[in-house]
Amino acid sequence: MLKILYGPNYFTKRVELHKLRTEFVEKNGDLSVRDLSAQDISLSDFKQDLSANNLFSGSEMIIINRAEENIDLIGAALSAAESESKIVILLIDVLDKRTIQFKDASKHSGFTEFPAILEAKLKGWISSTSKQLGFALNPALVQDLINRSGAD
């Protein structure tokens, strides 16, 4: 199974990844998850990982961070045979929408886009989240937080 988490909204993308990972670990254990950087894995190693069985459990989750840094991995993941025992999650921040990799990825059933939050909505989200956590932020402080940390 292939999941593609795409977009600049780092927070909601990470929340979704955490949910997927937690559900998987509950069923298969910590040793069944591998978290890799696209820069640190070669295409041949990735293809071998897709076809090999996990030593520690029947199922395996492979998370590739910043997949856009090794564009060949995206193509390999898209063309790999679907497997219920392998879950591959590609985390992609930015990918040129004119490329064939983006067009193919966006057509995949496991593609989920996490667009950037508009600043007006972000202010409301920060205010409501802070209230849920038990404290209130005044509007000037919310704006300062956005200025310092960015909208993502």
Short mmCIF file of C-alpha atoms in Angstrom, two decimals:
data_model
loop_
_atom_site.label_atom_id
_atom_site.label_comp_id
_atom_site.label_asym_id
_atom_site.label_seq_id
_atom_site.Cartn_x
_atom_site.Cartn_y
_atom_site.Cartn_z
CA MET A 1 0.00 0.00 0.00
CA LEU A 2 1.25 3.48 -0.86
CA LYS A 3 0.30 6.70 0.92
CA ILE A 4 1.51 10.06 -0.37
CA LEU A 5 1.26 12.96 2.06
CA TYR A 6 1.87 16.10 0.03
CA GLY A 7 1.90 19.79 0.79
CA PRO A 8 3.41 22.63 2.79
CA ASN A 9 1.15 22.21 5.84
CA TYR A 10 3.73 20.47 7.98
CA PHE A 11 1.61 20.28 11.13
CA THR A 12 -1.47 18.51 9.73
CA LYS A 13 0.72 16.28 7.60
CA ARG A 14 2.62 15.17 10.71
CA VAL A 15 -0.64 14.63 12.63
CA GLU A 16 -1.85 12.29 9.86
CA LEU A 17 1.52 10.49 9.79
CA HIS A 18 1.42 10.06 13.57
CA LYS A 19 -2.07 8.56 13.34
CA LEU A 20 -1.05 6.10 10.60
CA ARG A 21 2.14 5.16 12.43
CA THR A 22 0.43 4.66 15.79
CA GLU A 23 -2.23 2.38 14.30
CA PHE A 24 0.43 0.36 12.50
CA VAL A 25 2.74 0.05 15.54
CA GLU A 26 -0.15 -1.14 17.73
CA LYS A 27 -0.69 -4.06 15.35
CA ASN A 28 2.89 -4.82 14.29
CA GLY A 29 5.32 -3.38 16.88
CA ASP A 30 8.01 -0.69 16.78
CA LEU A 31 10.51 -2.81 14.88
CA SER A 32 8.21 -2.94 11.86
CA VAL A 33 8.59 0.80 11.10
CA ARG A 34 11.55 2.33 9.27
CA ASP A 35 11.88 6.09 9.01
CA LEU A 36 14.25 7.11 6.21
CA SER A 37 15.39 10.27 4.50
CA ALA A 38 15.22 10.35 0.71
CA GLN A 39 18.79 11.64 0.62
CA ASP A 40 20.07 8.62 2.54
CA ILE A 41 18.63 5.81 0.45
CA SER A 42 19.57 4.84 -3.07
CA LEU A 43 17.04 3.81 -5.66
CA SER A 44 18.39 0.25 -5.79
CA ASP A 45 18.23 -0.08 -1.97
CA PHE A 46 14.68 1.23 -1.99
CA LYS A 47 13.58 -1.24 -4.66
CA GLN A 48 15.21 -4.05 -2.71
CA ASP A 49 13.40 -2.93 0.45
CA LEU A 50 10.09 -3.01 -1.40
CA SER A 51 10.59 -6.62 -2.46
CA ALA A 52 12.22 -8.00 0.72
CA ASN A 53 10.37 -9.42 3.70
CA ASN A 54 10.67 -7.84 7.13
CA LEU A 55 12.79 -9.87 9.53
CA PHE A 56 10.86 -8.87 12.66
CA SER A 57 7.20 -8.93 11.61
CA GLY A 58 4.91 -9.89 8.78
CA SER A 59 4.21 -6.28 7.84
CA GLU A 60 6.47 -3.28 7.43
CA MET A 61 5.98 0.46 7.18
CA ILE A 62 8.61 2.47 5.32
CA ILE A 63 8.41 6.24 5.76
CA ILE A 64 10.40 8.33 3.30
CA ASN A 65 10.89 11.92 4.47
CA ARG A 66 11.36 14.70 1.90
CA ALA A 67 10.81 12.29 -0.99
CA GLU A 68 11.09 15.18 -3.46
CA GLU A 69 14.84 15.21 -2.82
CA ASN A 70 15.17 11.87 -4.61
CA ILE A 71 12.60 12.07 -7.40
CA ASP A 72 13.36 8.54 -8.62
CA LEU A 73 12.00 7.12 -5.36
CA ILE A 74 8.59 8.61 -6.12
CA GLY A 75 8.49 6.91 -9.51
CA ALA A 76 9.67 3.61 -8.02
CA ALA A 77 7.04 3.72 -5.28
CA LEU A 78 4.30 4.51 -7.80
CA SER A 79 5.32 1.69 -10.13
CA ALA A 80 5.88 -0.94 -7.40
CA ALA A 81 3.37 -3.73 -7.06
CA GLU A 82 0.80 -3.15 -4.33
CA SER A 83 1.42 -5.18 -1.20
CA GLU A 84 -0.68 -5.50 1.93
CA SER A 85 2.44 -6.38 3.94
CA LYS A 86 4.36 -3.22 2.92
CA ILE A 87 3.08 0.25 3.59
CA VAL A 88 5.16 2.98 2.00
CA ILE A 89 4.51 6.56 3.07
CA LEU A 90 6.07 9.33 1.01
CA LEU A 91 6.25 12.73 2.68
CA ILE A 92 6.54 15.42 0.04
CA ASP A 93 6.71 19.11 0.92
CA VAL A 94 7.05 20.74 -2.50
CA LEU A 95 6.99 19.19 -5.94
CA ASP A 96 6.65 21.06 -9.20
CA LYS A 97 3.08 20.45 -10.34
CA ARG A 98 4.22 20.42 -13.97
CA THR A 99 6.31 17.25 -13.51
CA ILE A 100 5.16 13.79 -14.45
CA GLN A 101 5.95 12.61 -10.92
CA PHE A 102 3.45 15.07 -9.45
CA LYS A 103 0.80 14.26 -12.03
CA ASP A 104 1.17 10.52 -11.43
CA ALA A 105 1.30 10.93 -7.64
CA SER A 106 -1.76 13.17 -7.52
CA LYS A 107 -3.78 10.57 -9.45
CA HIS A 108 -2.87 7.81 -6.99
CA SER A 109 -5.63 6.71 -4.61
CA GLY A 110 -3.30 7.14 -1.61
CA PHE A 111 -2.55 10.79 -2.39
CA THR A 112 -3.58 13.32 0.25
CA GLU A 113 -2.84 17.02 -0.12
CA PHE A 114 -2.17 19.25 2.88
CA PRO A 115 -2.41 22.81 1.54
CA ALA A 116 -1.05 25.79 3.42
CA ILE A 117 -3.45 27.40 5.84
CA LEU A 118 -4.42 30.97 5.02
CA GLU A 119 -3.23 33.46 7.63
CA ALA A 120 -6.76 34.45 8.65
CA LYS A 121 -7.71 30.81 9.31
CA LEU A 122 -4.39 30.22 11.02
CA LYS A 123 -5.09 32.97 13.54
CA GLY A 124 -8.42 31.35 14.41
CA TRP A 125 -6.82 27.92 14.65
CA ILE A 126 -4.07 29.16 16.99
CA SER A 127 -6.63 30.91 19.21
CA SER A 128 -8.95 27.89 19.44
CA THR A 129 -6.09 25.45 20.00
CA SER A 130 -4.63 27.60 22.77
CA LYS A 131 -8.07 27.73 24.45
CA GLN A 132 -8.31 23.94 24.28
CA LEU A 133 -4.93 23.77 25.99
CA GLY A 134 -6.18 26.02 28.78
CA PHE A 135 -4.73 29.44 27.97
CA ALA A 136 -5.68 32.41 25.85
CA LEU A 137 -3.52 34.43 23.49
CA ASN A 138 -4.32 38.00 22.58
CA PRO A 139 -4.43 38.88 18.84
CA ALA A 140 -1.10 40.72 18.93
CA LEU A 141 0.62 37.67 20.41
CA VAL A 142 -0.98 35.38 17.81
CA GLN A 143 0.30 37.66 15.02
CA ASP A 144 3.76 37.73 16.59
CA LEU A 145 3.77 33.93 16.75
CA ILE A 146 2.87 33.72 13.05
CA ASN A 147 5.54 36.30 12.15
CA ARG A 148 8.22 34.40 14.06
CA SER A 149 7.35 30.83 13.07
CA GLY A 150 5.72 31.23 9.65
CA ALA A 151 2.37 30.02 8.44
CA ASP A 152 3.39 26.38 8.24
#
